[in-house]
Amino acid sequence: MTARDDVAARATAGFQRVYASPPAGRWAAPGRVNLIGEHTDYNDGFVLPFALPLRTVVAAAPAAEDRWQVWSELTGETVSFGTAEVTATGSGTPGPVTGWAAYVAAVVWALREAGHRVPGARLAVASDVPLGAGLSSSAALEAAVLAALVDLGGLDLPAEQQPRLAQRAENGYVGAPTGIMDQSAVIRCHAGHALFLDCRTEQVEHIPFELEPAGLAVLVIDSQAPHRHADGEYAARRASCERAAKQLGVTALRDVPAEQLDDALARLTDDETRRRVRHVVTENQRVLDTVALLRAERVRQIGPLLTASHTSMRDDFAITVPEIDTAVEAALAAGALGARMTGGGFGGCVLALVEAAQADQVAAAVTAAYAERAFTPPTHTTAIPAAGATRLD
Ligand code: ADP
Ligand code: MG
């Protein structure tokens, strides 16, 4: 049995056990990893995520009344809420359902806020997406629940409108200030492709990103580094970028093209701000360059762009940590074509583009480098660009 069948089977078994009846259907949404384009999203820039084979599966059935019950394998809890808990609380105020079930209540809330008649439902969740590792288990949960509710209720909400609704759920009800990338990736990705997303216009393009036929693999290494001060540092980077955009007289740093970078830097007085701007402007260009190479089927050649992205995050944006830098350096030394931290920083995952035949050797080298420094041993998975949220049966 593959891991994919397994997680779906666990969702069904959980549903049967908790509700003593079979589900009406199962819906799945994947985790995601960002190939390149870090901290560009809130600067109105470009990102290039792809969906992972790791998935969250929701088994669901309609309920007779306007109540929602949800069980998750993760906690073994069943949480129940009614219309009172998912009625508009006012923008920016987290909703009354808290903890993990907030992500589910948030989706019901956002659908209702957008005027949809959401059917009551029973839900059971199982997942292979690791939590809090930067692979977007939160968006996977939102997207799988959203897909289930849209289908069960026959709601008119096309896939291209779903990311914004899921983002609204996470921002407005859970209270997490995320951008549009995670939800776009887990809903809209296609198998064998990365999703080129313009965070200003929300336009997407599916860029072929076939690894196996090229004899390549992407290793996703969970650094196991604790997220130190991630929220505060994220807010500080964001504020710095917004200040810089104001000083430069542009709406967002996306409006500074790479060829005008030197002029822009000369107009900034503070060295730290200059480094932050340099990261964002060069990173946007690296996304565009990566897309151009992938379109030309020159996949191996994106390696140096990945590594340059890492160097920029380490030296200019200052968002890496020793575990992450160790993993990148060890992967490169063991023959990776390129490697970088992925995600917001201060922990999370590293991705490495490797010759498929060398994947084990690169993973072993990272593990050995960790052992030398007495870091918590890393875990890894091999990523194959997968499809976005879908109904299973
Ligand atoms: P990430 O999205 O990077 O994994 P987040 O902090 O944004 O990290 O979201 C993780 C949270 O999402 C978890 O703490 C939990 O509340 C919720 N979550 C995600 N997947 C599940 C699941 N299968 N069951 C219950 N809660 C989940
Ligand atoms: Mg998340």
XYZ file of C-alpha atoms and ligand atoms in Angstrom:
421
model
C 0.000 0.000 0.000
C 1.383 3.415 -0.879
C 1.519 6.231 1.645
C -1.221 7.967 -0.337
C -3.649 5.052 0.021
C -2.705 4.749 3.606
C -3.625 8.272 4.680
C -6.945 8.045 2.832
C -7.637 4.686 4.499
C -6.871 6.194 7.887
C -9.304 9.061 7.273
C -12.033 6.586 6.326
C -11.332 4.314 9.285
C -11.386 7.313 11.619
C -14.676 8.473 10.166
C -16.257 5.038 10.616
C -15.050 4.784 14.184
C -16.111 8.276 15.288
C -19.428 8.552 13.454
C -20.375 4.848 13.150
C -21.251 5.272 9.465
C -19.336 5.519 6.169
C -18.261 8.881 4.709
C -19.953 10.284 1.594
C -16.573 10.992 0.026
C -12.924 11.858 0.548
C -11.029 14.949 -0.439
C -7.286 15.466 -0.372
C -4.958 18.453 -0.423
C -1.148 18.323 -0.492
C 1.594 20.016 1.428
C 3.791 22.315 -0.649
C 7.336 23.472 -0.885
C 8.550 26.688 -2.451
C 11.157 26.018 -5.123
C 12.327 29.638 -5.111
C 11.041 33.123 -4.209
C 11.324 33.737 -0.472
C 9.866 36.806 1.270
C 8.818 38.048 -2.147
C 5.106 37.369 -1.585
C 4.345 40.348 0.662
C 6.462 42.517 -1.623
C 3.948 41.878 -4.440
C 6.543 39.670 -6.130
C 6.918 36.184 -7.557
C 6.990 32.717 -6.017
C 7.335 29.247 -7.527
C 5.929 26.561 -5.215
C 5.043 22.993 -6.072
C 2.759 20.491 -4.345
C 4.168 17.465 -2.528
C 2.973 13.861 -2.589
C 2.349 14.225 1.170
C -1.339 14.885 1.689
C -4.085 15.703 4.143
C -7.261 13.707 3.558
C -10.705 14.643 4.820
C -13.447 12.012 4.856
C -16.801 13.753 5.146
C -20.561 13.404 5.055
C -23.361 15.954 5.318
C -25.125 16.385 8.682
C -28.834 16.927 9.214
C -28.425 20.265 11.007
C -26.154 23.292 10.764
C -23.449 21.858 12.966
C -19.933 20.803 12.142
C -18.039 17.999 13.833
C -14.433 17.278 13.091
C -12.084 14.557 14.270
C -8.354 14.557 13.615
C -6.126 11.545 13.861
C -3.457 13.886 15.085
C -5.093 14.678 18.404
C -7.749 11.980 18.558
C -10.196 14.719 19.541
C -13.585 15.460 18.056
C -14.498 19.139 18.118
C -18.001 20.341 17.431
C -19.310 23.819 16.665
C -22.512 25.471 15.429
C -23.491 28.609 13.555
C -22.852 30.860 16.575
C -19.139 30.022 16.414
C -18.824 30.706 12.699
C -20.745 33.949 12.393
C -18.731 37.058 11.485
C -16.776 38.348 14.472
C -15.406 41.457 12.797
C -12.285 41.684 10.717
C -8.985 40.750 12.303
C -10.488 39.164 15.416
C -9.732 35.471 15.748
C -12.865 33.352 16.017
C -14.136 31.508 19.095
C -13.041 28.015 18.014
C -9.340 27.750 18.911
C -6.553 25.197 18.515
C -6.304 22.961 15.482
C -10.075 22.931 14.839
C -9.902 26.700 14.268
C -8.598 25.945 10.751
C -11.787 24.004 10.045
C -14.163 26.511 11.672
C -12.311 29.234 9.768
C -13.210 27.699 6.426
C -16.883 27.414 7.388
C -16.744 31.004 8.637
C -15.111 32.371 5.474
C -17.592 30.541 3.233
C -20.518 31.916 5.233
C -18.996 35.382 5.231
C -18.789 35.195 1.425
C -22.513 34.415 1.330
C -22.409 30.652 0.764
C -24.971 28.378 2.326
C -22.604 25.877 3.980
C -24.050 22.447 4.749
C -23.577 21.000 8.226
C -20.996 18.219 8.062
C -19.088 15.485 9.837
C -15.417 15.362 9.026
C -12.473 13.115 9.786
C -8.915 14.229 9.049
C -5.730 12.223 8.560
C -2.482 13.647 7.236
C 1.050 12.831 6.153
C 2.074 16.486 6.030
C 4.331 17.249 8.982
C 3.028 20.098 11.113
C 4.902 23.337 11.483
C 7.780 22.184 9.248
C 7.064 24.855 6.660
C 5.312 22.451 4.288
C 1.989 24.168 4.861
C -0.043 21.607 6.744
C -2.384 24.472 7.642
C -3.233 25.261 4.017
C -3.545 21.529 3.252
C -6.116 21.191 6.024
C -8.019 24.298 4.889
C -8.014 23.244 1.243
C -9.170 19.675 1.914
C -11.990 20.899 4.168
C -12.936 23.571 1.644
C -13.046 21.053 -1.223
C -15.266 18.767 0.869
C -17.709 21.513 1.841
C -17.898 22.952 -1.684
C -18.763 19.509 -3.080
C -21.133 18.456 -0.304
C -23.029 21.751 -0.526
C -22.859 22.069 -4.327
C -21.404 25.553 -3.740
C -20.476 27.780 -6.636
C -16.816 28.436 -5.867
C -14.433 27.690 -8.741
C -10.912 26.520 -7.880
C -9.365 29.850 -8.923
C -11.393 31.626 -6.221
C -10.688 29.113 -3.476
C -7.162 30.252 -2.493
C -8.386 33.718 -1.569
C -11.199 32.295 0.537
C -8.850 29.903 2.359
C -6.413 32.761 2.947
C -9.263 34.890 4.327
C -10.085 31.998 6.684
C -6.533 31.807 8.007
C -6.071 35.587 8.268
C -9.499 36.500 9.602
C -10.467 33.577 11.836
C -7.274 31.757 12.825
C -5.499 35.119 13.030
C -2.372 34.099 11.090
C -1.175 36.830 8.691
C -0.195 34.583 5.770
C 0.050 35.604 2.120
C -1.635 33.931 -0.839
C 1.148 31.474 -1.768
C 0.347 28.482 0.435
C -3.321 28.286 -0.428
C -2.664 28.899 -4.133
C -0.106 26.106 -4.231
C -2.102 23.465 -2.409
C -5.246 24.205 -4.420
C -3.967 25.055 -7.883
C -0.771 23.068 -8.516
C -0.640 20.492 -11.292
C 1.352 17.246 -11.167
C 4.734 17.548 -12.843
C 4.618 21.344 -12.647
C 5.573 24.201 -10.382
C 3.142 27.085 -9.938
C 4.489 30.451 -11.077
C 2.430 32.882 -9.024
C 2.430 36.638 -9.353
C 1.464 37.689 -5.839
C 0.276 41.118 -7.041
C -2.171 39.984 -9.705
C -2.677 36.438 -8.344
C -2.216 35.178 -11.882
C -0.738 31.710 -12.115
C 1.112 29.775 -14.762
C 1.917 26.070 -14.629
C 5.594 25.608 -15.392
C 6.763 22.089 -16.367
C 8.989 20.739 -13.593
C 9.567 17.086 -14.369
C 12.305 15.577 -12.267
C 12.223 11.828 -12.882
C 12.582 11.935 -16.696
C 15.584 14.225 -16.257
C 17.165 11.809 -13.765
C 16.811 14.388 -11.012
C 15.259 14.509 -7.565
C 14.476 17.184 -5.017
C 15.342 16.273 -1.467
C 13.294 18.069 1.160
C 15.204 18.006 4.420
C 13.434 18.953 7.634
C 16.118 20.855 9.520
C 14.528 20.046 12.910
C 15.675 23.500 13.997
C 13.289 25.021 16.507
C 11.595 28.158 15.120
C 13.441 30.797 17.126
C 11.759 34.227 17.220
C 10.245 33.517 13.811
C 7.135 35.681 14.242
C 8.953 38.780 15.467
C 11.707 38.482 12.867
C 9.150 37.984 10.091
C 7.312 41.131 11.159
C 10.602 43.045 11.286
C 11.581 41.982 7.735
C 8.167 42.905 6.470
C 8.268 46.328 8.118
C 11.746 46.927 6.730
C 10.585 46.142 3.178
C 7.548 48.397 3.510
C 9.696 51.251 4.827
C 12.141 50.816 1.972
C 9.361 50.844 -0.627
C 8.086 54.113 0.840
C 11.568 55.657 0.783
C 11.971 54.608 -2.837
C 8.550 55.944 -3.778
C 7.186 52.629 -5.076
C 4.069 50.667 -4.104
C 6.102 47.573 -3.267
C 9.670 46.336 -3.783
C 8.400 44.334 -6.735
C 8.414 47.652 -8.578
C 12.202 47.857 -8.383
C 13.516 45.914 -11.393
C 16.865 44.159 -11.023
C 18.517 46.522 -13.513
C 17.606 49.490 -11.291
C 18.858 47.868 -8.102
C 22.097 49.856 -7.834
C 20.250 53.172 -8.246
C 17.732 52.129 -5.598
C 20.450 51.037 -3.165
C 22.248 54.355 -3.620
C 19.106 56.167 -2.500
C 18.859 54.251 0.779
C 20.847 55.483 3.732
C 20.834 52.492 6.012
C 23.019 49.443 5.274
C 20.630 46.913 6.794
C 17.727 48.210 4.699
C 19.952 48.065 1.616
C 20.653 44.377 2.231
C 16.956 43.612 2.746
C 16.080 45.350 -0.523
C 18.884 43.593 -2.369
C 17.518 40.227 -1.270
C 13.976 40.930 -2.422
C 14.941 42.469 -5.771
C 17.483 39.771 -6.664
C 15.170 37.014 -5.427
C 12.357 38.179 -7.696
C 14.786 38.090 -10.612
C 15.926 34.582 -9.603
C 12.316 33.392 -9.776
C 11.990 34.827 -13.282
C 15.311 33.258 -14.306
C 14.262 29.886 -12.859
C 10.982 29.996 -14.784
C 12.865 30.789 -18.003
C 15.231 27.837 -17.503
C 12.415 25.421 -16.698
C 10.513 26.550 -19.769
C 13.630 25.805 -21.797
C 13.873 22.360 -20.148
C 17.227 23.251 -18.653
C 16.317 21.932 -15.214
C 19.875 21.200 -14.015
C 20.825 24.799 -14.577
C 18.476 26.106 -11.900
C 20.865 24.681 -9.278
C 23.058 27.814 -8.997
C 19.945 30.010 -8.684
C 18.757 27.928 -5.723
C 22.130 28.260 -4.052
C 22.302 32.003 -4.783
C 18.872 32.333 -3.173
C 20.235 30.670 -0.065
C 23.280 32.916 0.093
C 21.010 35.946 -0.243
C 18.748 34.733 2.573
C 21.760 34.032 4.765
C 23.811 37.160 4.161
C 21.347 39.859 3.085
C 18.022 38.883 4.611
C 19.565 37.227 7.691
C 16.867 34.589 8.154
C 18.840 31.335 8.253
C 20.039 29.428 11.339
C 23.093 27.161 11.875
C 21.213 23.892 11.250
C 19.883 25.208 7.935
C 23.260 26.528 6.758
C 24.886 23.238 7.750
C 22.351 21.242 5.709
C 22.845 23.443 2.638
C 26.640 23.355 2.829
C 26.731 19.580 3.373
C 24.314 18.945 0.497
C 26.392 21.082 -1.875
C 29.648 19.484 -0.747
C 28.119 16.045 -1.434
C 27.268 16.964 -5.013
C 23.839 18.652 -4.908
C 23.306 20.840 -7.992
C 21.787 23.530 -5.773
C 20.377 23.856 -2.275
C 18.488 26.439 -0.275
C 16.335 26.988 2.737
C 12.662 27.045 1.779
C 9.976 28.845 3.730
C 9.963 31.916 5.923
C 13.171 31.099 7.770
C 14.561 30.534 11.280
C 14.032 26.791 10.847
C 11.857 24.696 8.572
C 13.112 22.804 5.535
C 16.002 22.823 3.085
C 15.539 21.658 -0.468
C 18.325 20.269 -2.592
C 18.249 19.536 -6.317
C 20.250 16.355 -6.847
C 20.995 13.731 -9.461
C 18.484 11.008 -8.528
C 21.321 8.491 -8.260
C 23.016 10.690 -5.649
C 19.987 11.406 -3.458
C 20.913 8.888 -0.747
C 24.508 10.019 -0.663
C 23.495 13.690 -0.266
C 20.984 12.861 2.469
C 23.611 10.798 4.301
C 26.106 13.665 4.065
C 23.625 16.059 5.665
C 22.935 13.579 8.450
C 26.666 13.152 9.054
C 27.251 16.927 9.172
C 24.454 17.229 11.723
C 25.954 14.471 13.870
C 29.317 16.247 13.887
C 27.643 19.336 15.352
C 25.360 17.367 17.685
C 22.182 18.816 16.098
C 18.908 16.879 16.319
C 19.082 14.389 13.397
C 17.332 15.707 10.269
C 14.617 13.822 8.382
C 14.109 13.937 4.640
C 11.697 13.034 1.893
C 12.006 13.007 -1.892
C 9.606 15.421 -3.536
C 7.795 14.710 -6.776
C 5.718 17.691 -7.995
C 2.152 16.585 -7.296
C -1.369 17.819 -7.955
C -3.381 20.264 -5.852
C -6.573 19.636 -3.880
C -8.849 17.021 -5.374
C -11.772 14.740 -4.673
C -10.595 11.149 -4.251
C -13.936 9.347 -4.520
P 2.591 24.718 8.658
O 1.442 25.219 7.863
O 3.905 25.222 8.175
O 2.607 23.229 8.830
P 1.254 26.221 10.687
O 1.668 26.662 12.049
O 0.845 27.258 9.721
O 2.449 25.334 10.128
O 0.044 25.228 10.804
C 0.117 24.094 11.635
C -1.169 23.942 12.412
O -2.221 23.519 11.533
C -1.093 22.876 13.478
O -0.565 23.381 14.672
C -2.548 22.480 13.623
O -3.232 23.394 14.456
C -3.104 22.649 12.205
N -3.135 21.377 11.472
C -2.539 21.090 10.296
N -2.791 19.829 9.905
C -3.580 19.280 10.839
C -4.198 17.997 11.019
N -4.024 17.002 10.153
N -4.949 17.828 12.116
C -5.126 18.797 13.007
N -4.574 20.013 12.897
C -3.799 20.267 11.843
Mg 0.879 27.258 7.641
